[in-house]
Amino acid sequence: MTTTTDIVAKLWSLCNVLRDDGVTYNEYVTELTYLLFLKMLEETGRESRLPENYRWGTLAKREGMEQIDYYKAMLLDLGKAKDGLVSAIFTDAQTRLRKPTNLKALTSNIDQLDWFSAREEGLGNLYEGLLEKNAADKKSGAGQYFTPRQLIDCIVRLMQPQPGETVQDPAAGTAGFLVAADHYIKQQTDDLYKLPEAQAFFQRHNAFVGGELVPDTHRLCMMNLLLHGIEGGVELIDTLSPDGEALPKADLILTNPPFGTKKGGGRPTRSDFSVTADTSNKQLAFVEHIVRALKTGGRAAVVVPDNVLFEDNTGRRLRTWLMDLTNLHTILRLPTGIFYAQGVKTNVLFFQRGKSDKANTRAVWVYDMRANMPAFGKTRPLTVADFAEFETAYGSDPNGGAERKDQGEDSRWRMFSREAITARNDNLDIAWLRDTEAEAEEALTEPEDIAAAIIGHLKAALEEIEALSEEIEPDSVEEAAATAEAAE
Amino acid sequence: MSELPQGWVNAALDDIAIVNPGRIEGLVADTSVSFVPMPAVSDVDGEIVNPTVRPFAEVSKGYTQFREGDVIFAKITPCMENGKIAVARSLENGVACGSTEFHVVRPLGQNSPDYIWRFMRQNSYRADAEAVMTGAVGQRRVPAAHLKESRVPLPPLPEQRRIVTKIDSLTGKSRRARDHLEHIPRLVEKYKQAVLAAAFRGELTREWRASSDAKTAKHEPNSIPEGSSTARSRVRKTAALTPDQISGMWDGPNGWRWSQVGDCAFVTKLAGFEYTKHVKYNASGDLRVIKAENAGPHGFRETEYSRVSSGAVAMLDRSRLVGGELLVVFVGAGTGNVAVVPEAEDFFLGPNIGMVRPRPDVAASRYLELFFRSAKGRELLLATSKAVAQPSLSMGAIRSTPVLLPSVDEQAEVTHTIDTIFSWIDRLASEAASARKLIDRLEQAIFARAFRGELVPQDPNDEPASVLLDRIRAERGTAPKARRGRKAKAST
């Protein structure tokens, strides 16, 4: 019997065959999602969730064009299934496979998988590998749903998720943060074996929650969680709508909200938003959601672009509110060029929800990992070592309480008192090192990296102008966008 | 005069500020003061950026004196037009001595220097000042009288500050946007070079090679192309590669071969004696002459052509161009520039620029042009240039230059791909440049609105500006100045 590693290797090579046939990484990983799901239900004895005429076995044993036709019909009908999980996976499902031989190759390989050992021995890695390749493929635009692995792992190591905690990602993407948190907990608990059954059940079914807006991405997110033994938890919702109010309150929130303004300049529609009810800036709105979604004493790590730190008016009100309700103890300024989405300047905010609603932040520690860094990109990828100095400075307390030392004006790690920040009008875009961004860009050599830098600048310029427009004439952005949409 | 909002007054600068108040009284000789020569003021930001500190005694004579909170306004060209206008802040002991080419504007009655400064920095204000400059060429200056009489729409004091805050919030964004756009031209250049480098490593056409039947490059000894009317039997032998050239070469993909220019093309120039003996420029000639200036760093450039009559140069038919030939500048500032003669157009090959006519079954001109425009290709071309101060290329050097050739079909694919990518990035660059200009206009429009009172709402509880003006007038007492009874109206 072939081992999982052999099968996984075959599935990888099949990916390349299909790529030559015009099937993108995105389409391939989606195709795998449908098939793996059906196989999983068979292996775990839960095929009763499917209509009777659609089973893995029946699909796998058909041949040629008949198999493709059956497969197509199956995808169409399962999208309307009554079972929530099934319909989530198969909503608007379509296949890109045209050659019967390719479908057959996929089904016969997957048929040989032993589901449980496959999950442990690399199927999850295969899936995540495909997701990563998909993100790196700039044309797919999937980059915006993917946070680089090294950054996620660094954040999880610092935040130290614990068994029994509710972990939320309100912009879950393909579940990168949730899977990483789960992996960390499993490492601490010998794969959940050290936990009593009730707690292990909690970890598998209730610990991880969140929301994802885009159906295609949601599908991949669910599958990624399933491959790691986690069922459900992430809803297909717009967190900035009233559905977001209903998400379970969390002990830990890890997230990277999508970049850019809400299309059409729309406002969040939640009734519980007070600070950001009137803005079209999505990231500001997500920060408000996160603060409200934290339990007392709950902690969060959030990736946000620079404008959240310096934007005036609503941005400033949000930051003041954030520093009142939470202890914003650490800001990490990230280097440019590390995201698959094109060149945005980003930061990680680390904060803990206080018992009271006032004056919880007394000092903010800032680590500048942006100035004087190499130009990250294809030729110089991000590594674990790049975060080592920051992790040491951060210390072993997830809430920033470990002993820390300001290393001075020439170092990357400094402390700023609340008073000092008030004197800056609560602007948190704090930099003190001479910025050699121009030099970092000079060092780029690959066309893709340079094009990404160009597009990053264009997007950033556009966002400034949009913000400016909105400040001059708050309704003009909506009107302009509505006209543009009507014209499409 | 257009309608001003409630509480505003249209004042002359002279009503709300003292222009050129004169020397500062009561300063002790060894007090440290800031020293602000013209270079210490940035025209980009309108700020004093690099003042030094000197004892007052050293700079009290021969320099203009001003105080903290004054607005300094460069009067001389081109400093004024460029925007050397600043609010004096953070002065050592609150005092500065600076270039006499500054007018000093000292606001009265707590009028905001920041408001006045933003008003005077507008392009429109500067344009008006430029129009009235007087003096000899190179020494033209804005007279103080113009400043004094210039009209300033004046809001109530609290509104002045609100306007300043609002302008800053908006221009902060536009400045950041413009800053981003300014990174783009350099990045576009780098991008193009990176694409060329990838092209000549065979990367752009990798999938094309895999999907079609690739033919390997033909490699044949040099022969003059058929059909040329001066087909001579003499064959030029191409010189062997030098160590410099070899070290500049790189590995191409399978099927690509290194050749030398002389082995795949006919290379020639207009000889010195030919030029002297036969070429006479004649403005009514029917043939345009191509010179070194027609091959720019980015390719073929039209110029005001000199002309010759085709009859007069009929015997120099080696120098007749019919379109599609590759041009190479071999002497002077543009050495190494390459360009392709526009298709199906007649020219005469003039001095200082060589011509390469490739064998059509071996190489295409456009491919060679792009190859020698890429950084590494250009290095190969210039590897043998002899003079250090003034690089130059002999025809022999051009012929011996190595060039990496795929099949003719793939050459076409390479150039087509490059052209597509370049046209995309050029569009992007041009949009970015347009956006940059629009941002400048946007800022001026913001200012115009601000000074019409339409940027920030009026507050009826603010003390009207007319009251402020009256107070200033009263404090000055009976003014010694002649021009009282001017047009400043108080709106109630």
Short mmCIF file of C-alpha atoms in Angstrom, two decimals, chain A residues 261-474:
data_model
loop_
_atom_site.label_atom_id
_atom_site.label_comp_id
_atom_site.label_asym_id
_atom_site.label_seq_id
_atom_site.Cartn_x
_atom_site.Cartn_y
_atom_site.Cartn_z
CA THR A 261 -11.21 50.96 1.64
CA LYS A 262 -14.61 49.38 1.59
CA LYS A 263 -15.76 49.43 -2.01
CA GLY A 264 -18.22 52.23 -2.67
CA GLY A 265 -17.23 53.99 0.52
CA GLY A 266 -19.85 52.12 2.53
CA ARG A 267 -20.05 52.40 6.27
CA PRO A 268 -20.13 49.52 8.75
CA THR A 269 -23.73 48.58 9.47
CA ARG A 270 -23.41 47.39 13.01
CA SER A 271 -25.50 48.95 15.70
CA ASP A 272 -22.85 48.56 18.39
CA PHE A 273 -20.13 50.60 16.65
CA SER A 274 -19.64 54.03 18.14
CA VAL A 275 -16.26 55.26 17.01
CA THR A 276 -16.07 54.04 13.42
CA ALA A 277 -19.74 54.06 12.46
CA ASP A 278 -19.10 56.84 9.96
CA THR A 279 -15.93 55.78 8.20
CA SER A 280 -15.24 53.83 5.04
CA ASN A 281 -11.84 52.77 6.32
CA LYS A 282 -12.21 49.03 6.89
CA GLN A 283 -9.18 48.59 9.10
CA LEU A 284 -10.37 51.17 11.61
CA ALA A 285 -13.72 49.42 11.77
CA PHE A 286 -12.08 46.04 12.36
CA VAL A 287 -10.08 47.45 15.24
CA GLU A 288 -13.30 48.61 16.86
CA HIS A 289 -14.79 45.18 16.35
CA ILE A 290 -11.78 43.52 17.94
CA VAL A 291 -11.84 45.67 21.05
CA ARG A 292 -15.54 44.99 21.50
CA ALA A 293 -15.12 41.27 20.84
CA LEU A 294 -12.49 40.76 23.54
CA LYS A 295 -13.45 39.43 26.94
CA THR A 296 -12.15 41.41 29.91
CA GLY A 297 -8.46 40.60 30.11
CA GLY A 298 -8.56 39.17 26.57
CA ARG A 299 -5.58 39.87 24.31
CA ALA A 300 -5.16 40.60 20.64
CA ALA A 301 -2.53 40.91 17.90
CA VAL A 302 -3.70 42.74 14.77
CA VAL A 303 -1.91 43.57 11.52
CA VAL A 304 -2.80 47.10 10.37
CA PRO A 305 -1.46 49.46 7.72
CA ASP A 306 0.25 52.74 8.58
CA ASN A 307 -2.80 54.89 8.08
CA VAL A 308 -4.47 53.34 11.15
CA LEU A 309 -1.58 54.80 13.16
CA PHE A 310 -1.58 58.32 11.79
CA GLU A 311 -4.90 59.12 10.19
CA ASP A 312 -6.61 62.08 11.72
CA ASN A 313 -10.25 62.54 12.81
CA THR A 314 -11.83 59.09 13.04
CA GLY A 315 -8.41 57.46 13.16
CA ARG A 316 -7.33 59.62 16.06
CA ARG A 317 -10.59 59.08 17.93
CA LEU A 318 -10.18 55.33 17.48
CA ARG A 319 -6.62 55.35 18.80
CA THR A 320 -7.57 57.42 21.83
CA TRP A 321 -10.45 55.03 22.52
CA LEU A 322 -8.20 52.00 22.00
CA MET A 323 -5.62 53.32 24.46
CA ASP A 324 -8.37 53.95 27.00
CA LEU A 325 -10.14 50.61 26.84
CA THR A 326 -7.06 48.48 26.29
CA ASN A 327 -3.44 48.38 27.28
CA LEU A 328 -1.72 48.89 23.91
CA HIS A 329 1.65 47.73 25.10
CA THR A 330 3.53 46.96 21.88
CA ILE A 331 3.70 48.06 18.27
CA LEU A 332 5.85 46.21 15.73
CA ARG A 333 6.68 48.19 12.58
CA LEU A 334 6.96 45.61 9.84
CA PRO A 335 9.38 45.82 6.91
CA THR A 336 8.02 46.43 3.42
CA GLY A 337 7.79 43.76 0.76
CA ILE A 338 6.79 40.87 3.03
CA PHE A 339 3.19 40.55 1.99
CA TYR A 340 1.96 38.88 -1.15
CA ALA A 341 -0.46 41.71 -1.61
CA GLN A 342 1.45 44.54 -3.15
CA GLY A 343 3.61 46.86 -1.09
CA VAL A 344 1.64 48.23 1.87
CA LYS A 345 3.38 49.51 5.00
CA THR A 346 2.13 47.54 7.97
CA ASN A 347 2.42 47.12 11.70
CA VAL A 348 1.30 44.68 14.37
CA LEU A 349 -0.62 46.07 17.36
CA PHE A 350 -0.50 44.04 20.57
CA PHE A 351 -3.06 44.94 23.25
CA GLN A 352 -5.06 43.60 26.19
CA ARG A 353 -8.60 44.58 27.15
CA GLY A 354 -8.64 46.20 30.56
CA LYS A 355 -11.06 45.74 33.46
CA SER A 356 -12.09 49.38 33.30
CA ASP A 357 -12.75 51.57 30.28
CA LYS A 358 -10.28 54.31 31.05
CA ALA A 359 -6.57 54.98 30.82
CA ASN A 360 -5.46 51.38 30.38
CA THR A 361 -2.42 52.26 28.31
CA ARG A 362 0.42 53.82 30.28
CA ALA A 363 3.25 53.24 27.85
CA VAL A 364 3.73 51.91 24.34
CA TRP A 365 6.82 49.98 23.32
CA VAL A 366 7.73 50.27 19.64
CA TYR A 367 10.00 47.93 17.72
CA ASP A 368 11.11 49.31 14.37
CA MET A 369 11.72 46.41 12.03
CA ARG A 370 11.26 48.63 9.02
CA ALA A 371 14.17 51.07 8.77
CA ASN A 372 17.46 49.76 7.39
CA MET A 373 16.13 46.33 6.52
CA PRO A 374 16.89 44.35 3.37
CA ALA A 375 14.45 44.55 0.49
CA PHE A 376 12.28 41.51 1.10
CA GLY A 377 10.88 39.78 -1.93
CA LYS A 378 11.46 36.76 -4.09
CA THR A 379 15.20 36.84 -3.70
CA ARG A 380 15.22 37.59 0.03
CA PRO A 381 12.31 35.87 1.77
CA LEU A 382 11.35 36.47 5.38
CA THR A 383 12.82 33.99 7.89
CA VAL A 384 12.33 33.08 11.53
CA ALA A 385 15.71 34.61 12.34
CA ASP A 386 14.49 38.02 11.19
CA PHE A 387 12.10 38.12 14.15
CA ALA A 388 14.48 36.76 16.78
CA GLU A 389 15.62 40.09 18.19
CA PHE A 390 12.07 41.36 18.43
CA GLU A 391 10.85 38.24 20.21
CA THR A 392 13.62 38.53 22.78
CA ALA A 393 12.80 42.18 23.41
CA TYR A 394 9.05 41.45 23.63
CA GLY A 395 9.59 39.06 26.48
CA SER A 396 7.79 35.99 27.72
CA ASP A 397 4.55 37.64 28.88
CA PRO A 398 1.95 37.69 26.11
CA ASN A 399 0.54 40.90 27.60
CA GLY A 400 3.79 42.81 27.48
CA GLY A 401 4.44 42.58 31.20
CA ALA A 402 7.88 41.05 31.07
CA GLU A 403 10.80 43.24 32.04
CA ARG A 404 11.81 45.41 29.10
CA LYS A 405 14.61 47.88 28.52
CA ASP A 406 14.55 50.91 26.23
CA GLN A 407 17.64 50.45 24.11
CA GLY A 408 18.03 54.06 23.12
CA GLU A 409 17.73 56.30 20.09
CA ASP A 410 20.03 54.28 17.87
CA SER A 411 18.30 50.99 18.57
CA ARG A 412 15.10 49.49 17.24
CA TRP A 413 13.33 49.13 20.61
CA ARG A 414 12.02 52.14 22.48
CA MET A 415 9.35 53.06 25.00
CA PHE A 416 6.98 56.01 24.71
CA SER A 417 4.89 57.14 27.66
CA ARG A 418 1.19 57.88 27.28
CA GLU A 419 1.96 61.55 27.92
CA ALA A 420 4.52 61.61 25.12
CA ILE A 421 1.92 60.14 22.79
CA THR A 422 -0.71 62.63 23.89
CA ALA A 423 1.77 65.39 23.06
CA ARG A 424 1.88 63.98 19.52
CA ASN A 425 -1.88 64.19 19.28
CA ASP A 426 -2.17 60.42 19.71
CA ASN A 427 -0.33 59.77 16.44
CA LEU A 428 1.16 56.30 16.75
CA ASP A 429 3.20 56.35 13.53
CA ILE A 430 6.39 56.64 15.57
CA ALA A 431 9.75 56.38 13.80
CA TRP A 432 13.07 57.62 14.98
CA LEU A 433 15.61 55.77 12.85
CA ARG A 434 16.70 57.39 9.62
CA ASP A 435 14.56 55.72 7.00
CA THR A 436 16.48 54.26 4.14
CA GLU A 437 13.47 53.12 2.19
CA ALA A 438 14.93 54.48 -0.99
CA GLU A 439 17.98 52.30 -0.48
CA ALA A 440 15.89 49.23 0.17
CA GLU A 441 14.07 49.80 -3.09
CA GLU A 442 17.34 50.38 -4.93
CA ALA A 443 18.38 46.87 -3.99
CA LEU A 444 15.40 45.23 -5.73
CA THR A 445 16.29 43.27 -8.84
CA GLU A 446 13.37 41.00 -9.75
CA PRO A 447 10.73 42.48 -12.09
CA GLU A 448 7.92 41.20 -9.89
CA ASP A 449 9.31 42.79 -6.76
CA ILE A 450 9.87 46.10 -8.51
CA ALA A 451 6.41 46.05 -10.08
CA ALA A 452 5.00 45.29 -6.63
CA ALA A 453 6.80 48.28 -5.19
CA ILE A 454 5.43 50.51 -7.96
CA ILE A 455 1.90 49.30 -7.50
CA GLY A 456 2.28 49.66 -3.74
CA HIS A 457 3.18 53.31 -4.14
CA LEU A 458 0.28 53.87 -6.51
CA LYS A 459 -2.16 52.26 -4.14
CA ALA A 460 -0.84 54.19 -1.19
CA ALA A 461 -1.09 57.45 -3.13
CA LEU A 462 -4.64 56.58 -4.12
CA GLU A 463 -5.62 55.86 -0.54
CA GLU A 464 -4.26 59.21 0.61
CA ILE A 465 -6.24 60.98 -2.08
CA GLU A 466 -9.39 59.06 -1.24
CA ALA A 467 -8.97 59.99 2.40
CA LEU A 468 -8.41 63.58 1.37
CA SER A 469 -11.51 63.59 -0.83
CA GLU A 470 -13.56 62.22 1.95
CA GLU A 471 -12.31 64.84 4.34
CA ILE A 472 -13.22 67.66 2.00
CA GLU A 473 -16.55 66.29 0.97
CA PRO A 474 -17.73 63.27 2.94
#
